[in-house]
Amino acid sequence: MRCEVRLKLTVFSAGGNLSMVLLQLILYLNRIGHKIQWHGEARDIPLPAGVAVSSPWMDLTRKFFLSYISHLYMKFKQRLTSPDSLPSCTANAAYDYLPTPAQQAVTNARRPPCAIWPTNPPRKHVYTPDALITHPLVSPVLATSWAGAPPVYICAGWELLTDEDRYTAQKLWRDGVETVVFEEYEGMPHCFALIFPYLKEGKRCLEKWAGFIKAVGEQGGNGVGTRFVRVKAKSLQEEVLKPEEVNPFEEEEVRERVWRTVREAGFVGAKL
């Protein structure tokens, strides 16, 4: 007897990264025909019924870049910016509580060493070895294809991660994913629904998020459809966005920005 369970992945921020990474891994293994053993039977790896993420962190090279500019700050003691980060990393600073790359660099440079950091052998990143920072299973913004993905919901505010989330939503749509819902909330910070659930914007976000999860769980996403919208602050009025226009950066441009950062830091990144 088999029990069919329609699992959904739904998380915030770095958890959104892990959910999208898991989805990308399953898609890749299915693409190459890899099967798993389940009670002695070779079976395809099932996809989740859907993925719903808030402010997912899709580009970990931003953190990698912070470590690099921390080194420059210590060496030259100069004011730094991050020209190769996507513009929202600095342009949306007024709306977000996350530190900009330059602000985080200063903090990192002033952090005293301890028993566990810096590491031996040295590495720039806590989460992953330096050589893997550009791997699509670490920074899924660099995934080559999302074809075959189940319904996906992404919401973001006007935050430092907005551009990478816009890009990801558009990439899903361009890769032919049938149901992609992207909601951008005007003036809201990173993971705003989690920290401001009592605001109108937070309540609306949680309601739409829950509605998406229910729809993909009970109906497989039927009737949800692809929607890209910007939600106005206070009024909650929806501005419909065209998927082809929501992100101004071409895929090759995003890849070049990321790889330039890695090359300047002196490391060779990995690819899937």
Short mmCIF file of C-alpha atoms in Angstrom, two decimals:
data_model
loop_
_atom_site.label_atom_id
_atom_site.label_comp_id
_atom_site.label_asym_id
_atom_site.label_seq_id
_atom_site.Cartn_x
_atom_site.Cartn_y
_atom_site.Cartn_z
CA MET A 1 0.00 0.00 0.00
CA ARG A 2 1.27 3.46 -0.88
CA CYS A 3 0.41 6.67 0.87
CA GLU A 4 0.54 9.71 -1.39
CA VAL A 5 1.41 12.80 0.65
CA ARG A 6 1.37 16.24 -0.98
CA LEU A 7 4.22 17.95 0.83
CA LYS A 8 4.72 21.72 0.60
CA LEU A 9 7.90 23.64 1.35
CA THR A 10 7.21 26.98 2.99
CA VAL A 11 9.85 29.05 4.83
CA PHE A 12 11.56 32.44 5.21
CA SER A 13 14.93 33.95 4.18
CA ALA A 14 17.82 31.46 4.50
CA GLY A 15 15.21 28.73 4.85
CA GLY A 16 13.90 29.89 1.48
CA ASN A 17 17.37 29.28 0.11
CA LEU A 18 17.33 25.71 1.47
CA SER A 19 13.86 25.05 0.03
CA MET A 20 14.81 26.30 -3.42
CA VAL A 21 18.08 24.36 -3.25
CA LEU A 22 16.19 21.16 -2.38
CA LEU A 23 13.81 21.76 -5.27
CA GLN A 24 16.73 22.35 -7.63
CA LEU A 25 18.42 19.14 -6.45
CA ILE A 26 15.28 17.06 -7.04
CA LEU A 27 14.81 18.60 -10.48
CA TYR A 28 18.43 17.85 -11.38
CA LEU A 29 18.32 14.24 -10.16
CA ASN A 30 15.09 13.62 -12.06
CA ARG A 31 16.57 15.26 -15.14
CA ILE A 32 19.49 12.80 -15.20
CA GLY A 33 17.21 9.85 -14.44
CA HIS A 34 18.49 9.15 -10.93
CA LYS A 35 16.23 6.95 -8.81
CA ILE A 36 16.15 6.10 -5.13
CA GLN A 37 15.46 2.80 -3.39
CA TRP A 38 12.22 2.81 -1.42
CA HIS A 39 11.34 -0.46 0.34
CA GLY A 40 13.43 -2.35 -2.18
CA GLU A 41 11.87 -0.62 -5.19
CA ALA A 42 13.59 1.89 -7.50
CA ARG A 43 11.46 4.99 -7.64
CA ASP A 44 11.63 8.51 -9.04
CA ILE A 45 12.15 11.24 -6.46
CA PRO A 46 8.76 12.95 -6.04
CA LEU A 47 8.46 16.70 -6.29
CA PRO A 48 6.72 18.67 -3.55
CA ALA A 49 3.21 19.84 -4.31
CA GLY A 50 4.50 23.41 -4.22
CA VAL A 51 7.05 25.80 -2.78
CA ALA A 52 6.11 29.02 -0.97
CA VAL A 53 8.95 31.22 0.25
CA SER A 54 9.28 34.70 1.72
CA SER A 55 12.35 36.83 1.01
CA PRO A 56 14.45 33.83 -0.08
CA TRP A 57 18.22 34.36 -0.02
CA MET A 58 19.16 33.19 -3.50
CA ASP A 59 22.65 34.65 -3.91
CA LEU A 60 25.10 33.73 -1.17
CA THR A 61 27.97 35.32 -3.08
CA ARG A 62 26.79 38.61 -1.60
CA LYS A 63 28.01 37.30 1.73
CA PHE A 64 31.17 36.06 0.04
CA PHE A 65 31.68 39.55 -1.34
CA LEU A 66 31.27 41.00 2.16
CA SER A 67 34.22 38.94 3.38
CA TYR A 68 36.32 40.19 0.48
CA ILE A 69 35.54 43.86 1.04
CA SER A 70 36.14 43.35 4.77
CA HIS A 71 39.68 42.41 3.81
CA LEU A 72 39.99 45.55 1.69
CA TYR A 73 38.59 47.70 4.48
CA MET A 74 41.22 46.43 6.89
CA LYS A 75 43.95 46.93 4.30
CA PHE A 76 43.04 50.37 2.97
CA LYS A 77 40.70 51.79 5.66
CA GLN A 78 38.58 53.39 2.97
CA ARG A 79 34.88 53.83 2.36
CA LEU A 80 33.64 50.92 0.29
CA THR A 81 30.68 50.26 -1.90
CA SER A 82 29.63 47.09 -3.71
CA PRO A 83 29.38 47.87 -7.44
CA ASP A 84 28.83 44.24 -8.43
CA SER A 85 26.01 43.52 -6.02
CA LEU A 86 22.53 43.82 -7.47
CA PRO A 87 21.28 47.43 -6.94
CA SER A 88 18.68 46.56 -4.27
CA CYS A 89 21.58 45.59 -1.99
CA THR A 90 22.15 49.30 -1.49
CA ALA A 91 19.21 51.14 -3.07
CA ASN A 92 16.66 49.59 -0.69
CA ALA A 93 18.67 50.24 2.49
CA ALA A 94 16.19 52.89 3.67
CA TYR A 95 13.41 50.29 3.86
CA ASP A 96 15.32 47.35 5.33
CA TYR A 97 16.97 46.42 8.61
CA LEU A 98 19.53 44.17 6.94
CA PRO A 99 22.98 45.77 6.70
CA THR A 100 24.28 46.87 3.32
CA PRO A 101 27.44 45.13 2.06
CA ALA A 102 29.57 48.12 3.10
CA GLN A 103 28.01 48.27 6.58
CA GLN A 104 28.48 44.55 7.10
CA ALA A 105 32.07 44.79 5.91
CA VAL A 106 32.90 47.32 8.60
CA THR A 107 31.29 45.12 11.26
CA ASN A 108 33.13 42.02 10.04
CA ALA A 109 36.44 43.85 10.02
CA ARG A 110 36.01 44.92 13.65
CA ARG A 111 34.96 41.49 14.93
CA PRO A 112 37.70 40.08 17.18
CA PRO A 113 39.00 36.57 16.42
CA CYS A 114 37.89 33.63 18.55
CA ALA A 115 38.64 29.93 18.93
CA ILE A 116 36.51 28.91 15.93
CA TRP A 117 37.01 31.88 13.59
CA PRO A 118 39.10 32.47 11.53
CA THR A 119 39.29 28.81 10.59
CA ASN A 120 42.33 26.69 9.87
CA PRO A 121 42.66 26.19 6.95
CA PRO A 122 41.21 29.66 6.28
CA ARG A 123 37.89 30.20 4.53
CA LYS A 124 35.83 33.29 3.77
CA HIS A 125 32.37 31.87 4.37
CA VAL A 126 30.82 30.21 7.41
CA TYR A 127 28.12 28.27 5.54
CA THR A 128 30.12 26.65 2.76
CA PRO A 129 33.66 26.11 1.48
CA ASP A 130 34.77 29.02 -0.69
CA ALA A 131 34.97 26.93 -3.87
CA LEU A 132 31.28 25.98 -3.60
CA ILE A 133 29.83 29.46 -3.11
CA THR A 134 28.76 29.69 -6.78
CA HIS A 135 27.33 26.18 -6.95
CA PRO A 136 23.59 26.27 -7.77
CA LEU A 137 22.94 24.10 -4.71
CA VAL A 138 24.41 26.89 -2.59
CA SER A 139 23.44 30.01 -4.58
CA PRO A 140 20.34 28.88 -6.52
CA VAL A 141 20.18 32.23 -8.32
CA LEU A 142 22.73 30.58 -10.63
CA ALA A 143 20.55 27.55 -11.44
CA THR A 144 20.51 26.90 -15.18
CA SER A 145 16.93 25.63 -15.32
CA TRP A 146 13.80 25.37 -13.18
CA ALA A 147 11.87 23.48 -15.86
CA GLY A 148 9.49 20.95 -14.39
CA ALA A 149 9.12 22.74 -11.04
CA PRO A 150 5.79 22.60 -9.18
CA PRO A 151 3.85 25.80 -8.38
CA VAL A 152 6.04 28.41 -6.68
CA TYR A 153 5.07 31.43 -4.57
CA ILE A 154 7.66 34.14 -3.78
CA CYS A 155 7.02 37.28 -1.80
CA ALA A 156 9.46 40.07 -1.01
CA GLY A 157 9.45 43.59 0.33
CA TRP A 158 11.53 46.55 -0.76
CA GLU A 159 14.59 44.96 0.77
CA LEU A 160 18.21 44.20 0.03
CA LEU A 161 17.25 40.85 -1.55
CA THR A 162 14.50 42.20 -3.82
CA ASP A 163 16.45 42.01 -7.07
CA GLU A 164 17.54 38.39 -6.67
CA ASP A 165 13.95 37.43 -5.79
CA ARG A 166 12.56 39.28 -8.82
CA TYR A 167 15.15 37.58 -10.99
CA THR A 168 14.30 34.14 -9.60
CA ALA A 169 10.57 34.60 -10.14
CA GLN A 170 11.15 35.72 -13.72
CA LYS A 171 13.60 32.84 -14.31
CA LEU A 172 10.98 30.33 -13.13
CA TRP A 173 8.46 31.88 -15.52
CA ARG A 174 10.91 31.92 -18.44
CA ASP A 175 11.76 28.27 -17.80
CA GLY A 176 8.14 27.32 -18.33
CA VAL A 177 6.97 26.71 -14.77
CA GLU A 178 3.18 26.74 -15.12
CA THR A 179 2.31 28.48 -11.86
CA VAL A 180 4.52 31.28 -10.53
CA VAL A 181 3.15 33.83 -8.06
CA PHE A 182 5.36 36.79 -7.20
CA GLU A 183 4.22 39.48 -4.77
CA GLU A 184 6.33 42.55 -3.99
CA TYR A 185 5.24 44.71 -1.06
CA GLU A 186 5.98 48.41 -1.30
CA GLY A 187 8.07 49.82 1.55
CA MET A 188 8.27 46.54 3.49
CA PRO A 189 11.53 45.10 4.92
CA HIS A 190 13.00 41.61 4.84
CA CYS A 191 10.55 38.91 6.10
CA PHE A 192 8.06 41.62 7.06
CA ALA A 193 5.13 39.22 7.51
CA LEU A 194 7.07 37.41 10.23
CA ILE A 195 8.02 40.51 12.20
CA PHE A 196 4.94 42.67 11.45
CA PRO A 197 2.04 40.17 11.31
CA TYR A 198 -0.31 42.79 12.83
CA LEU A 199 0.14 45.28 9.96
CA LYS A 200 -2.29 45.22 7.06
CA GLU A 201 0.55 44.27 4.76
CA GLY A 202 1.64 41.41 7.01
CA LYS A 203 -1.90 40.07 7.36
CA ARG A 204 -2.50 40.22 3.62
CA CYS A 205 0.79 38.47 2.89
CA LEU A 206 0.07 35.63 5.33
CA GLU A 207 -3.46 35.21 3.95
CA LYS A 208 -2.25 35.03 0.35
CA TRP A 209 0.60 32.75 1.33
CA ALA A 210 -1.73 30.38 3.20
CA GLY A 211 -4.21 30.49 0.33
CA PHE A 212 -1.52 29.43 -2.11
CA ILE A 213 -0.43 26.55 0.13
CA LYS A 214 -4.01 25.35 0.50
CA ALA A 215 -4.65 25.57 -3.24
CA VAL A 216 -1.58 23.55 -4.25
CA GLY A 217 -2.23 21.01 -1.51
CA GLU A 218 -5.90 20.43 -2.29
CA GLN A 219 -6.09 21.25 -5.99
CA GLY A 220 -2.55 20.85 -7.26
CA GLY A 221 -2.41 24.56 -8.03
CA ASN A 222 -5.35 24.45 -10.40
CA GLY A 223 -6.99 27.85 -10.61
CA VAL A 224 -4.07 29.70 -9.02
CA GLY A 225 -2.39 30.84 -12.24
CA THR A 226 0.72 32.92 -12.73
CA ARG A 227 0.53 36.36 -11.14
CA PHE A 228 3.16 39.06 -10.66
CA VAL A 229 1.95 41.99 -8.54
CA ARG A 230 3.24 44.90 -6.50
CA VAL A 231 1.16 45.64 -3.40
CA LYS A 232 0.94 49.31 -2.48
CA ALA A 233 1.66 50.31 1.13
CA LYS A 234 -1.35 51.10 3.33
CA SER A 235 -3.96 50.89 0.56
CA LEU A 236 -2.95 47.32 -0.43
CA GLN A 237 -3.89 48.20 -3.99
CA GLU A 238 -2.42 45.74 -6.48
CA GLU A 239 -0.34 46.85 -9.43
CA VAL A 240 -0.12 44.05 -11.98
CA LEU A 241 3.42 43.50 -13.24
CA LYS A 242 4.44 41.93 -16.52
CA PRO A 243 6.71 38.94 -15.85
CA GLU A 244 9.00 39.91 -18.72
CA GLU A 245 9.53 43.38 -17.23
CA VAL A 246 9.79 42.67 -13.50
CA ASN A 247 13.54 42.16 -13.65
CA PRO A 248 15.85 44.32 -15.81
CA PHE A 249 18.88 42.01 -15.58
CA GLU A 250 19.58 39.39 -18.21
CA GLU A 251 20.72 35.96 -17.10
CA GLU A 252 24.24 36.42 -18.44
CA GLU A 253 24.54 39.80 -16.72
CA VAL A 254 23.61 38.30 -13.35
CA ARG A 255 26.07 35.45 -13.84
CA GLU A 256 28.84 37.86 -14.79
CA ARG A 257 28.20 40.03 -11.72
CA VAL A 258 28.48 36.97 -9.48
CA TRP A 259 31.52 35.49 -11.18
CA ARG A 260 33.32 38.83 -11.25
CA THR A 261 32.93 39.02 -7.48
CA VAL A 262 34.36 35.54 -7.07
CA ARG A 263 37.26 36.17 -9.44
CA GLU A 264 38.22 39.38 -7.67
CA ALA A 265 38.19 37.52 -4.36
CA GLY A 266 40.68 35.07 -5.83
CA PHE A 267 38.60 31.90 -5.80
CA VAL A 268 37.37 29.47 -8.43
CA GLY A 269 33.68 28.73 -8.06
CA ALA A 270 31.84 25.49 -8.75
CA LYS A 271 29.11 24.75 -11.26
CA LEU A 272 26.41 22.08 -11.43
#
